[in-house]
CSV table of C-alpha atoms in Angstrom, one decimal:
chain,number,residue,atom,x,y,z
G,173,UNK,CA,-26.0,6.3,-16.2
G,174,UNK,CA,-25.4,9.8,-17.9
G,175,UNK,CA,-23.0,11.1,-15.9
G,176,UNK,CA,-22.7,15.1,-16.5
G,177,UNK,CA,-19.8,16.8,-14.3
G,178,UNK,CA,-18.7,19.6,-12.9
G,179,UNK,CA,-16.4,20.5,-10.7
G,180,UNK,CA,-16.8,23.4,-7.6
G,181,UNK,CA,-14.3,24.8,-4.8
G,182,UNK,CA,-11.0,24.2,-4.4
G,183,UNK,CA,-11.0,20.6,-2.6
G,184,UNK,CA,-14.0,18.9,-3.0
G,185,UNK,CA,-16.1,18.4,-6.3
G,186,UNK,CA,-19.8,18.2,-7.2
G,187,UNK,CA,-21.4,15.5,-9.6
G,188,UNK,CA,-24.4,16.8,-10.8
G,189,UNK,CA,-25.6,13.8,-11.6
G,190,UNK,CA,-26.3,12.9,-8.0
G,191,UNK,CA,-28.6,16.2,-7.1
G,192,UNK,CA,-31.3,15.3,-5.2
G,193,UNK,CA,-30.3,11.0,-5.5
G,194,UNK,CA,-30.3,8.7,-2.5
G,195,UNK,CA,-27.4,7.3,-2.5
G,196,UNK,CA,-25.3,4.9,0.1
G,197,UNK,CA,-21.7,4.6,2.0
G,198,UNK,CA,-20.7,1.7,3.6
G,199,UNK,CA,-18.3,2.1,5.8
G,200,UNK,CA,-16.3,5.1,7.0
G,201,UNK,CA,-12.7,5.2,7.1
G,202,UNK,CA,-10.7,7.9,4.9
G,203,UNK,CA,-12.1,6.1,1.4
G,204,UNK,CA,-15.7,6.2,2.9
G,205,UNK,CA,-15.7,9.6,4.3
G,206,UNK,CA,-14.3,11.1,1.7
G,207,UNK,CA,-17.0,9.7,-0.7
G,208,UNK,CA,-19.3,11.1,1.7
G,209,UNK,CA,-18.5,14.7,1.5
G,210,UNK,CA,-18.1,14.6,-1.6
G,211,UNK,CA,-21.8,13.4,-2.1
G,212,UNK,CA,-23.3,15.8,-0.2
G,213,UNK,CA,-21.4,18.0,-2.1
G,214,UNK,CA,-23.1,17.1,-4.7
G,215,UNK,CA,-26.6,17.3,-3.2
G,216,UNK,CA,-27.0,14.2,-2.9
G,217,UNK,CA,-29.3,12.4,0.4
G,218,UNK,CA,-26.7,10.7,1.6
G,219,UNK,CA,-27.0,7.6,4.2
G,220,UNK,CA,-23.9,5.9,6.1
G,221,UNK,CA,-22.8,3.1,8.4
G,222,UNK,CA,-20.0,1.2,9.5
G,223,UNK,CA,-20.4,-1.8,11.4
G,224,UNK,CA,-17.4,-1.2,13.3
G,225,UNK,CA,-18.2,2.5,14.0
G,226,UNK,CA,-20.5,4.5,15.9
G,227,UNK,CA,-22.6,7.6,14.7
G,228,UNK,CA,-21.1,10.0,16.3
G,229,UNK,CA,-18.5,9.8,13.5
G,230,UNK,CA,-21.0,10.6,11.1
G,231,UNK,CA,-19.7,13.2,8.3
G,232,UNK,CA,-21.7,16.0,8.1
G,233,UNK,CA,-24.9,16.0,6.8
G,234,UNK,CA,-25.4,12.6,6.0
G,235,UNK,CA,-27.9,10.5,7.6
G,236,UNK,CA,-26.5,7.7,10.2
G,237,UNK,CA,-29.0,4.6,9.5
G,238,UNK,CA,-28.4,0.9,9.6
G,239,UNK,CA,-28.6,-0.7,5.9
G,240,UNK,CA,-31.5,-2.4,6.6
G,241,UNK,CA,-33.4,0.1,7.5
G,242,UNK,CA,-32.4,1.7,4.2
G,243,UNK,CA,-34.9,2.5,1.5
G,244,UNK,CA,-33.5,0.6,-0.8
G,245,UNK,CA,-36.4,1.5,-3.5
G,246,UNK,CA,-34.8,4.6,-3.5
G,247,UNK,CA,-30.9,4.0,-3.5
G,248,UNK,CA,-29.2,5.0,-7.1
G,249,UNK,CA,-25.9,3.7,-5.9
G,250,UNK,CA,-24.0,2.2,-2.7
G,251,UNK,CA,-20.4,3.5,-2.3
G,252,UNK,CA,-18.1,0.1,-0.8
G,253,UNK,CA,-15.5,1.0,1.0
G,254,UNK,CA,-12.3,-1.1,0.8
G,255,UNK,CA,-11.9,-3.9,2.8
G,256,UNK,CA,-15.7,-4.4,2.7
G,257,UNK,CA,-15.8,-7.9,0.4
G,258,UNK,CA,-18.0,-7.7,-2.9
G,259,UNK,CA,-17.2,-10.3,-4.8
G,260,UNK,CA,-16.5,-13.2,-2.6
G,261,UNK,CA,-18.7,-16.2,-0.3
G,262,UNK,CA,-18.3,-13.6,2.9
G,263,UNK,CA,-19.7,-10.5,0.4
G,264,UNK,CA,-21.3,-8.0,2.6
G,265,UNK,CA,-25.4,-8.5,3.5
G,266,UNK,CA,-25.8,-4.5,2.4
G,267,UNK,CA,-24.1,-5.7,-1.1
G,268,UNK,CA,-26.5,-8.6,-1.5
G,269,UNK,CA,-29.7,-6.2,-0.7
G,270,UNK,CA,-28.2,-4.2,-3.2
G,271,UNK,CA,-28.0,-6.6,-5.8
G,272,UNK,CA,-31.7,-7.7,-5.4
G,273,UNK,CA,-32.6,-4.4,-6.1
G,274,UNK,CA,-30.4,-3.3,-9.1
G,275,UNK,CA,-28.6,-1.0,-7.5
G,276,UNK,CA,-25.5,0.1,-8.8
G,277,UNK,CA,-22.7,-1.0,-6.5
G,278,UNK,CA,-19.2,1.7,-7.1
G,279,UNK,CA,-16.5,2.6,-4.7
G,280,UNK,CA,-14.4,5.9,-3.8
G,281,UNK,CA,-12.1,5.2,-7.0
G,282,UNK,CA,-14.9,4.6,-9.2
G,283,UNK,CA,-16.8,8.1,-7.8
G,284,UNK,CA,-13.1,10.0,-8.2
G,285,UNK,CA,-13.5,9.2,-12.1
G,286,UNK,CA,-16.7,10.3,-12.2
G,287,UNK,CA,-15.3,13.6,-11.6
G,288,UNK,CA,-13.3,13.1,-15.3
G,289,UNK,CA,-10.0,14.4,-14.3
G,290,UNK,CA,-8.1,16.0,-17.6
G,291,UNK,CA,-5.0,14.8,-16.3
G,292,UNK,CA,-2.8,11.9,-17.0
G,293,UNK,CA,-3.2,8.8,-14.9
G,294,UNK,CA,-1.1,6.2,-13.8
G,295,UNK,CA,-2.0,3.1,-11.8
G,296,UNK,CA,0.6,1.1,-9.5
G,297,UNK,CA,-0.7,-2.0,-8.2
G,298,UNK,CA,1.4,-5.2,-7.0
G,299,UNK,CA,2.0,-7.1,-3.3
G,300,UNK,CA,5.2,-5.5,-1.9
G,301,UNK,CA,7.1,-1.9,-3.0
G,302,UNK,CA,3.6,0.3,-4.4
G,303,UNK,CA,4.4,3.2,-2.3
G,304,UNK,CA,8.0,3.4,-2.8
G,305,UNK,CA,7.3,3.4,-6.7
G,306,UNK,CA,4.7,6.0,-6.5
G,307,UNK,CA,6.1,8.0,-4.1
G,308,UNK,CA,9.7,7.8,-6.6
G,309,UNK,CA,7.2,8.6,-9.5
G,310,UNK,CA,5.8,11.5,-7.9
G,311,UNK,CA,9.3,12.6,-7.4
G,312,UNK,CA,10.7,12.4,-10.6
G,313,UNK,CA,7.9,14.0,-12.2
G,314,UNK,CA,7.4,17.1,-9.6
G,315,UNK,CA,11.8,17.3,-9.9
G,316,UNK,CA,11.0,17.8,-13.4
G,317,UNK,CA,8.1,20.6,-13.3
G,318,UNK,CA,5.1,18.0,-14.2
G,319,UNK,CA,2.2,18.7,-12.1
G,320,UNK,CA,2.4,15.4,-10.2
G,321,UNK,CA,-0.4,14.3,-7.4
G,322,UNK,CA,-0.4,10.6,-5.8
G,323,UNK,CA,-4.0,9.1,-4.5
G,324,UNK,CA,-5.7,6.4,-3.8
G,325,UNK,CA,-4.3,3.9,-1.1
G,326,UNK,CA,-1.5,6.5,-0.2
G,327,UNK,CA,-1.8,9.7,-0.3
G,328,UNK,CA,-5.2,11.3,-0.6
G,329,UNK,CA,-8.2,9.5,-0.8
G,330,UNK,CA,-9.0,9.6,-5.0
G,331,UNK,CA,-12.0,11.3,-4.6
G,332,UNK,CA,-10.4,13.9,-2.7
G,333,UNK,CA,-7.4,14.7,-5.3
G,334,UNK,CA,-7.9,17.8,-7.2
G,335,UNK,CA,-7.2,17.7,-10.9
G,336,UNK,CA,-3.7,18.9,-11.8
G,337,UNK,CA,-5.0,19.7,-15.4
G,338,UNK,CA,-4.6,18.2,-18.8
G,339,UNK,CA,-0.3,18.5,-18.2
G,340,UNK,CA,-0.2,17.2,-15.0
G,341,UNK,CA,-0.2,13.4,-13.5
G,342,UNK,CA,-2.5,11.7,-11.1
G,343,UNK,CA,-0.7,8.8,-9.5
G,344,UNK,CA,-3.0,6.3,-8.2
G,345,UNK,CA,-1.8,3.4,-5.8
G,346,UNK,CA,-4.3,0.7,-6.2
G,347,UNK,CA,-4.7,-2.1,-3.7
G,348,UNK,CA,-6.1,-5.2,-4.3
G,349,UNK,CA,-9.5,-4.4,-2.4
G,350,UNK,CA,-9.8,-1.1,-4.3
G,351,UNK,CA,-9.3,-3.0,-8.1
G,352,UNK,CA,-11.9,-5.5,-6.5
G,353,UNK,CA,-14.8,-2.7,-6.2
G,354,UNK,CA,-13.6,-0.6,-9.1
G,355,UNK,CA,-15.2,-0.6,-12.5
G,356,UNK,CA,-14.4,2.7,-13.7
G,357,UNK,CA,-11.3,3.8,-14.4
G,358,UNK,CA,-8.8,4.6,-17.5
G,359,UNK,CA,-5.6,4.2,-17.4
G,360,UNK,CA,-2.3,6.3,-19.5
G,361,UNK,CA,0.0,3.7,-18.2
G,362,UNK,CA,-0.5,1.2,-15.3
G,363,UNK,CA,2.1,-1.3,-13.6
G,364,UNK,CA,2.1,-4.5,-11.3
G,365,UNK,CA,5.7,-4.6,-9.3
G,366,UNK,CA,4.7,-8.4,-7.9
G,367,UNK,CA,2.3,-10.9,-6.7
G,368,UNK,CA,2.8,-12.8,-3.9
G,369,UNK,CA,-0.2,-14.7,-1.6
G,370,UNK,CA,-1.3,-11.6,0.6
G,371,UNK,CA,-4.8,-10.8,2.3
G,372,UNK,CA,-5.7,-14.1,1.5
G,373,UNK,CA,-8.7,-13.7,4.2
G,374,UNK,CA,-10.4,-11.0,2.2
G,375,UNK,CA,-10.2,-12.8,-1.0
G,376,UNK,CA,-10.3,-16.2,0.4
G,377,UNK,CA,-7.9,-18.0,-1.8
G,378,UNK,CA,-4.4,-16.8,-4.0
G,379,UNK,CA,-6.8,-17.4,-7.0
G,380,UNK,CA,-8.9,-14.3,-6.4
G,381,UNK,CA,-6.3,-12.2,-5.3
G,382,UNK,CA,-4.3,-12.6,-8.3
G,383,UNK,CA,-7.7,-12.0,-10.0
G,384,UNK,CA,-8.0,-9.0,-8.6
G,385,UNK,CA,-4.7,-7.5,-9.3
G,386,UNK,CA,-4.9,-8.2,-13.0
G,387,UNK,CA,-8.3,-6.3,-13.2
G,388,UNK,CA,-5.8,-2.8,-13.7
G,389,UNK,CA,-5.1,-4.5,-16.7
G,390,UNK,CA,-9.2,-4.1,-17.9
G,391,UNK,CA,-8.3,-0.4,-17.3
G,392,UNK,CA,-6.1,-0.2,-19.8
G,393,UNK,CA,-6.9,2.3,-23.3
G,394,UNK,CA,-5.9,1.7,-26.8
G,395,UNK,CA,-2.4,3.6,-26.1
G,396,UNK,CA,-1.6,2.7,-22.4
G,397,UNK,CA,1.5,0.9,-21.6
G,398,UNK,CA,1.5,-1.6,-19.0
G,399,UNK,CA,5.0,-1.6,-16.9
G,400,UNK,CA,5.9,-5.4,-15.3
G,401,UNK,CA,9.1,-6.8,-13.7
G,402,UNK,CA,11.2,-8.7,-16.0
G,403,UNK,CA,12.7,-10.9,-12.9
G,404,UNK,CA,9.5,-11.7,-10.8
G,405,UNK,CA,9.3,-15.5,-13.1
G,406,UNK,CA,5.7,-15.6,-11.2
G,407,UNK,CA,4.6,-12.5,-12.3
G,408,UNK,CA,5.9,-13.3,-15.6
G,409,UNK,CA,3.9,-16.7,-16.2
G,410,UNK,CA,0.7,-14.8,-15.2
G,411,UNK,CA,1.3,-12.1,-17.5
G,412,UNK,CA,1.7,-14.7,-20.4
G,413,UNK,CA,-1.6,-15.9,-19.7
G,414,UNK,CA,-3.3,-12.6,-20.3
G,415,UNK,CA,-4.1,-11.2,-24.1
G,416,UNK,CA,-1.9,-8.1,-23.8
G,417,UNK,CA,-0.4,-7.3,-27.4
G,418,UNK,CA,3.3,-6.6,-27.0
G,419,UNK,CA,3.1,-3.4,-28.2
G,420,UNK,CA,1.1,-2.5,-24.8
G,421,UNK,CA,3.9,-4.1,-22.4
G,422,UNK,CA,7.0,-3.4,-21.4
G,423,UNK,CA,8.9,-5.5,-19.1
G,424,UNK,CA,12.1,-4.0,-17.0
G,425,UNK,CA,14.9,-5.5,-15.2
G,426,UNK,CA,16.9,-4.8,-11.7
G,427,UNK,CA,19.3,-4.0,-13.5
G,428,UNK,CA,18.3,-0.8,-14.9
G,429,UNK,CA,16.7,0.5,-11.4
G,430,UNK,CA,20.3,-0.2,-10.3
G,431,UNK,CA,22.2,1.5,-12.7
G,432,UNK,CA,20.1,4.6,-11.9
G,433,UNK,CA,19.7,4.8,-8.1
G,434,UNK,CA,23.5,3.4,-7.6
G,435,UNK,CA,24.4,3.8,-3.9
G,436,UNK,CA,21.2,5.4,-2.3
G,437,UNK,CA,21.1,4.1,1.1
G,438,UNK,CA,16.9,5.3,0.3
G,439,UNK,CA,16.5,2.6,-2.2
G,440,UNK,CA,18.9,-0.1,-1.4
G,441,UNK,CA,18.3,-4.1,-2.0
G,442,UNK,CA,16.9,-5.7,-5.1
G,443,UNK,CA,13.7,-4.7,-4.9
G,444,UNK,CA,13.9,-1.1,-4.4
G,445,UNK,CA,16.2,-1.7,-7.8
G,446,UNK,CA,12.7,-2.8,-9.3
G,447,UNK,CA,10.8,-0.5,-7.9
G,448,UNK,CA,13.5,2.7,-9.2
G,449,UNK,CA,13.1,0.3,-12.7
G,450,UNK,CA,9.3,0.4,-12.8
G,451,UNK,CA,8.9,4.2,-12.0
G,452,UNK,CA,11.6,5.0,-14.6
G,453,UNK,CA,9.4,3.1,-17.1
G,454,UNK,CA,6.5,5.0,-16.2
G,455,UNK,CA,8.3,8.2,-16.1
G,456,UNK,CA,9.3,7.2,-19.5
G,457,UNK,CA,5.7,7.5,-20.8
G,458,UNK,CA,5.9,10.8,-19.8
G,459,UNK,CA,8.3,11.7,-22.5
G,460,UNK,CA,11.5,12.3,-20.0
G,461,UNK,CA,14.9,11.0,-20.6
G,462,UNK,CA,17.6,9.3,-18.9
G,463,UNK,CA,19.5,12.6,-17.7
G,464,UNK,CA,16.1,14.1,-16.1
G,465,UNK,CA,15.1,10.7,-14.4
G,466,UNK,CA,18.6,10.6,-13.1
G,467,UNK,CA,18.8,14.2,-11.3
G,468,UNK,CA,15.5,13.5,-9.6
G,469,UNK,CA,16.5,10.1,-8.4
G,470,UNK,CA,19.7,11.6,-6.9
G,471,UNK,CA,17.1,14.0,-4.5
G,472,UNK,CA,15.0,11.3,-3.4
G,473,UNK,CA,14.9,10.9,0.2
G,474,UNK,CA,12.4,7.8,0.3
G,475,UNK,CA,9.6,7.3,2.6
G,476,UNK,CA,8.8,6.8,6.2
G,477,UNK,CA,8.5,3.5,7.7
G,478,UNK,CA,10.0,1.8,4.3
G,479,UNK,CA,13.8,0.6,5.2
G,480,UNK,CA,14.1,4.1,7.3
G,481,UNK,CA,16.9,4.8,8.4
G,482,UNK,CA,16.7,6.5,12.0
G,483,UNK,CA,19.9,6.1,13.6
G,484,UNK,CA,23.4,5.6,12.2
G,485,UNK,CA,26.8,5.8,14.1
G,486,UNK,CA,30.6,3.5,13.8
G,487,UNK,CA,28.8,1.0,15.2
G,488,UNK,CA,25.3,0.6,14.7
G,489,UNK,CA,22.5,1.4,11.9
G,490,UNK,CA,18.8,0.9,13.0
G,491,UNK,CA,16.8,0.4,10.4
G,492,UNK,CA,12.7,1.4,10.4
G,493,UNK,CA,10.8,-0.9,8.0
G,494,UNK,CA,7.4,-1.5,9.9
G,495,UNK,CA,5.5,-1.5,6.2
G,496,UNK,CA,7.1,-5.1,5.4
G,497,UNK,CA,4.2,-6.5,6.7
G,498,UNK,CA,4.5,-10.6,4.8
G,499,UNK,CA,7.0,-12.6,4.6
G,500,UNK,CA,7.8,-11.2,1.1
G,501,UNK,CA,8.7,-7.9,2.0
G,502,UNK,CA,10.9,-8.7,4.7
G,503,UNK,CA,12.6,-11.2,2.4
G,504,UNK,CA,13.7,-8.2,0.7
G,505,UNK,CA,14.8,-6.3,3.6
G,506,UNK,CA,17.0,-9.0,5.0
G,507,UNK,CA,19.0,-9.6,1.8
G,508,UNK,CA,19.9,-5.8,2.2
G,509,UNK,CA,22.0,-6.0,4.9
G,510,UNK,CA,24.5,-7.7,7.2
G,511,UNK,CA,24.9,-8.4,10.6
G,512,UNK,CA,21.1,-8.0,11.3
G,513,UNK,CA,19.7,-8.1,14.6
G,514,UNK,CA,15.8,-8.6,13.2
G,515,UNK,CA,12.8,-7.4,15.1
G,516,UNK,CA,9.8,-9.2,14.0
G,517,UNK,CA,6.6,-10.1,15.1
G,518,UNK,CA,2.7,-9.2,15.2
G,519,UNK,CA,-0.5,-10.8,13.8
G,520,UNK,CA,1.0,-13.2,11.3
G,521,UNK,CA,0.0,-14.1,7.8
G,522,UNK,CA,-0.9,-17.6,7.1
G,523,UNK,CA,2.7,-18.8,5.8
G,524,UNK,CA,4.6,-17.6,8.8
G,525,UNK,CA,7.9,-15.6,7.5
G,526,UNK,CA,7.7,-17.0,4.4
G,527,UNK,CA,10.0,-16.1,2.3
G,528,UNK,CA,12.0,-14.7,4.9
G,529,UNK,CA,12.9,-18.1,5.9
G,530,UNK,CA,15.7,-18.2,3.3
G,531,UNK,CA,17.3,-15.2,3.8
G,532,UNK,CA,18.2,-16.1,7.4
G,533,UNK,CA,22.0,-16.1,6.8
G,534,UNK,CA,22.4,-12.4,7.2
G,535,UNK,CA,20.6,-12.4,10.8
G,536,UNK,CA,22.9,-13.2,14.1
G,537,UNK,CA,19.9,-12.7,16.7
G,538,UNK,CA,16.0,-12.4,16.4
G,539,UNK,CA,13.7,-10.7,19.0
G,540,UNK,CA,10.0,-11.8,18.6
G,541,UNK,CA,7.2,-10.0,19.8
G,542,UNK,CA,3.5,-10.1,19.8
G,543,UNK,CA,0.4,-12.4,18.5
G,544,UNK,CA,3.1,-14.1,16.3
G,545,UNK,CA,5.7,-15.2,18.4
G,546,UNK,CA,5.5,-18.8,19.6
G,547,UNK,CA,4.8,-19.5,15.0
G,548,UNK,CA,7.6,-17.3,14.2
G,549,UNK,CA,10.0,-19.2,16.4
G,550,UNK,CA,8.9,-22.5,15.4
G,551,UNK,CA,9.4,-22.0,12.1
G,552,UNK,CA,13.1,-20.1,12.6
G,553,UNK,CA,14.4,-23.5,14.7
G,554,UNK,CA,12.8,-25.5,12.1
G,555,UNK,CA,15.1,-24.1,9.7
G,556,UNK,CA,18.3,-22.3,11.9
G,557,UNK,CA,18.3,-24.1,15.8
G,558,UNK,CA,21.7,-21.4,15.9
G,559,UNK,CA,20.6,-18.2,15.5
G,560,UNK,CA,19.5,-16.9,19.0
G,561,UNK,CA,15.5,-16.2,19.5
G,562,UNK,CA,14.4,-14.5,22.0
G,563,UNK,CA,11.2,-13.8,22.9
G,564,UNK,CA,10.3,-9.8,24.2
G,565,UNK,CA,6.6,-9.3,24.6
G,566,UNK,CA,6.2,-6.0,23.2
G,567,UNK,CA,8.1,-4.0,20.6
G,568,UNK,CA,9.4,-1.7,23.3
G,569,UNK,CA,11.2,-4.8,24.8
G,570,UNK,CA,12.4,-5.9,21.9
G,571,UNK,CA,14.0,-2.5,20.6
G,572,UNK,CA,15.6,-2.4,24.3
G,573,UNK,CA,16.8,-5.8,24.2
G,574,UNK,CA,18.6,-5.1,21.1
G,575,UNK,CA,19.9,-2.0,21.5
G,576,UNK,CA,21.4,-3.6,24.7
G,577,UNK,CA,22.9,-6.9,23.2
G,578,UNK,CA,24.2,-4.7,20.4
G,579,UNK,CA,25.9,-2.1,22.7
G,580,UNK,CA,27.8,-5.4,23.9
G,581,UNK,CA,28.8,-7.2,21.2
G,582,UNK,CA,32.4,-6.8,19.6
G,583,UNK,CA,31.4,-6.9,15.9
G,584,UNK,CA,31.5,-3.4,14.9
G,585,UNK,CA,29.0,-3.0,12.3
G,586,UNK,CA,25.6,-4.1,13.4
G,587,UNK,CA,22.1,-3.2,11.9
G,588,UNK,CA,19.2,-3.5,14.5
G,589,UNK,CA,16.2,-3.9,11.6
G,590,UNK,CA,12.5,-3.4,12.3
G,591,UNK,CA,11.1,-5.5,9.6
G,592,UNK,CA,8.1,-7.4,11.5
G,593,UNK,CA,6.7,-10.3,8.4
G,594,UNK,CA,3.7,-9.7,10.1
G,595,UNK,CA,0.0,-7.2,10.4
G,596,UNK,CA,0.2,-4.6,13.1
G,597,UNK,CA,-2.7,-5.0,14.6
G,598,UNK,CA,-2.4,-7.5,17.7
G,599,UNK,CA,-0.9,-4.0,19.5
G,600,UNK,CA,-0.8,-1.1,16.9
G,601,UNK,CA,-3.8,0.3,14.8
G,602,UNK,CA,-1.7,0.2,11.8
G,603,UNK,CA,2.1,-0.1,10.4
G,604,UNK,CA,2.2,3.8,10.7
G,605,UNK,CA,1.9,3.5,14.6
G,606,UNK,CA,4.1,0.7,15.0
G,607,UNK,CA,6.6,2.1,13.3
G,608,UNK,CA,6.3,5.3,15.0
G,609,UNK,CA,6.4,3.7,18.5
G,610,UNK,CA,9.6,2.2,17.5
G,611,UNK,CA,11.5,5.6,16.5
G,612,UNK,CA,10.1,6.8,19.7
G,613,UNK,CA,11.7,4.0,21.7
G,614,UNK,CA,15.1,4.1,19.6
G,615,UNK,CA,14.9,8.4,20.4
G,616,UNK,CA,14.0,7.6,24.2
G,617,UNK,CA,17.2,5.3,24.0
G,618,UNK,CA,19.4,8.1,22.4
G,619,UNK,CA,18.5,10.6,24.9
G,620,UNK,CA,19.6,8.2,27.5
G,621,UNK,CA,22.5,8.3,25.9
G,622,UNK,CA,22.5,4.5,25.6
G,623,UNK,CA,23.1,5.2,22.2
G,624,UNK,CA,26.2,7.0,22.0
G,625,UNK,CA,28.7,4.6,20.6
């Protein structure tokens, strides 16, 4: 396709090439809507649906029509949402009709580089810490008077950024179902914090998702640098496996995250050390020293929902860190402290905790709620029949139940840590919510003065 570009208004842009084309959008969340508008934008006849979604969501001026009553003689292009699986045994009947009839199959990353962005930019990809590292990358850049935007699968939807210019920095966080549909994209410098088995029932087996998180390495140019974590031995083996020349990679340590972020209570534990380590490295490409990376780091307030930190007094911290949605990420949270009273629970992965399960030392008393309970608990006797579990029903209980027992206990320095090892969605629409209806039952508990310690 001869793609010729330009871009109009202030937020949304126009591709010329799709005047007057019938084009399709599966699927409407953020990613999908945004590809919408922007397609009409760009004149094009636009038809949408979402299995899960009614028309009355429709974006405007698009045309509401179940695929198979498309006219698929017509369709130029279908737009896949993430989430939606193209290349796998459960691949979406809309994709298959596609296929039959040469269509070309893109999604919402693939139309934001149709709209050839003069900036720099950078993709994160990797199981646990993406946001932290883009949101730190942001940071340091905007600290330091580079143009900085972040996309993607935080932030704005790609398609939706607008162009910071041929000195500024897109930042695109990439999740394994958006480097699945992509096939467009070029890269300045890219990195992959980890791999651990995640979303296995989207990509069906560990095989494919590692598969798909290597694929940022096909966006790589002639002088991109691609950033990796020096400790993560998986990672490492995988890495070895691929025909990068060494010139391209770079490969950082904790060590160096640590030496830079010292004792912020924002990025504390091992891996926020590798995720500082990987966003110096990319800042690095960017041509900024030690001294300037340093002063930004020493602003950075982190991000909500990520080892947040929403009460503190003598006696108690309470610690928000609904994103640690695997095993894996939890694992990190609970070698960060001591004294934990965990929180954990929702719709579990298909190992359980995981690697929490050896880093139950730190923990004195576990509260379970949701889907996951009864598995969670199974697992922890399996391994600790000492610590305390007790079972709470909902989050609210849970929060209660430790705030209470902590309020009790004689040891004087207690951290009450949110850090569920599981999906949201058995109760909450996402980790956003959860996390949200956990600061609000830690506030309603302040207020009540049951707190006050």
């Amino acid at each position: 396709m001869d793609y010729l570009l330009l871009n109009l208004g202030k937020k949304l842009k126009n591709i010329s090439y799709f005047n007057d084309k019938y084009v399709g959008v599966l699927g409407l969340g953020l990613s999908g809507n945004a590809a919408a508008n922007v397609l009409v934008k760009s004149n094009a006849n636009v038809f949408v649906f979402d299995d899960k979604k009614n028309k009355s969501l429709v974006p405007k001026k698009t045309t509401w029509l179940n695929y198979k009553d498309w006219d698929w003689e017509k369709i130029d292009t279908l737009f896949v949402s993430p989430g939606i699986p193209i290349n796998s045994t459960k691949t979406h009947e809309a994709i298959k009709i596609a296929k039959k009839n040469n269509v070309n199959i893109l999604n919402e990353i693939d139309l934001f580089f149709l709209t050839r962005p003069s900036a720099k930019i950078i993709g994160v990809t990797g199981t646990n810490g993406k946001s932290t590292t883009v949101a730190l990358l942001n940071h340091i850049l905007t600290f330091n008077k580079i143009n900085s935007v972040i996309g993607g699968n935080f932030g704005l939807p790609a398609c939706e950024i607008i162009d910071p210019g041929k000195n500024g920095v897109i930042i695109l966080e990439l999740s394994s179902y958006q480097l699945d549909g992509a096939s467009k994209l070029s890269l300045h410098a890219a990195a992959i914090i980890n791999i651990t088995p995640d979303h296995i029932d989207y990509h069906e087996d560990f095989h494919n998702y590692i598969k798909s998180k290597l694929k940022i390495i096909s966006f790589l140019n002639q002088y991109s640098k691609l950033i990796i974590s020096n400790d993560d031995p998986f990672l490492k083996k995988i890495i070895n496996t691929q025909e990068i020349p060494k010139s391209k990679l770079i490969k950082v340590n904790r060590s160096i995250g640590k030496n830079f972020v010292q004792n912020s209570i924002y990025l504390s534990g091992k891996h926020n050390h590798i995720n500082a380590a990987i966003a110096i490295a990319l800042a690095q490409t960017m041509k900024l020293n030690e001294e300037q990376i340093k002063q930004a780091i020493n602003t950075f307030k982190g991000l909500p929902h990520r080892l947040e930190q929403i009460f503190f007094s003598d006696k108690i911290r309470i610690i928000n860190d609904s994103k640690a949605t695997n095993g894996e990420a939890t694992a990190a949270a609970l070698s960060s402290f001591k004294n934990i009273f965990w929180i954990a629970g929702g719709r579990p992965k298909s190992d359980g905790i995981g690697k929490a399960s050896n880093c139950l030392k730190n923990v004195l008393k576990i509260f379970l709620f949701g889907e996951s309970s009864e598995f969670f608990s199974k697992q922890i006797l399996a391994l600790n029949k000492h610590i305390p579990v007790i079972y709470c029903e909902t989050l609210e209980n849970a929060t209660k139940l430790a705030i209470h027992k902590s309020q009790n206990s004689e040891l004087k320095h207690i951290i009450i840590l949110l850090s569920p090892a599981a999906a949201s969605f058995d109760q909450f629409k996402n980790f956003e919510e959860r996390g949200d209806h956990f600061k609000k039952a830690v506030n309603l508990y302040s207020q009540k003065g049951n707190l006050v310690c």
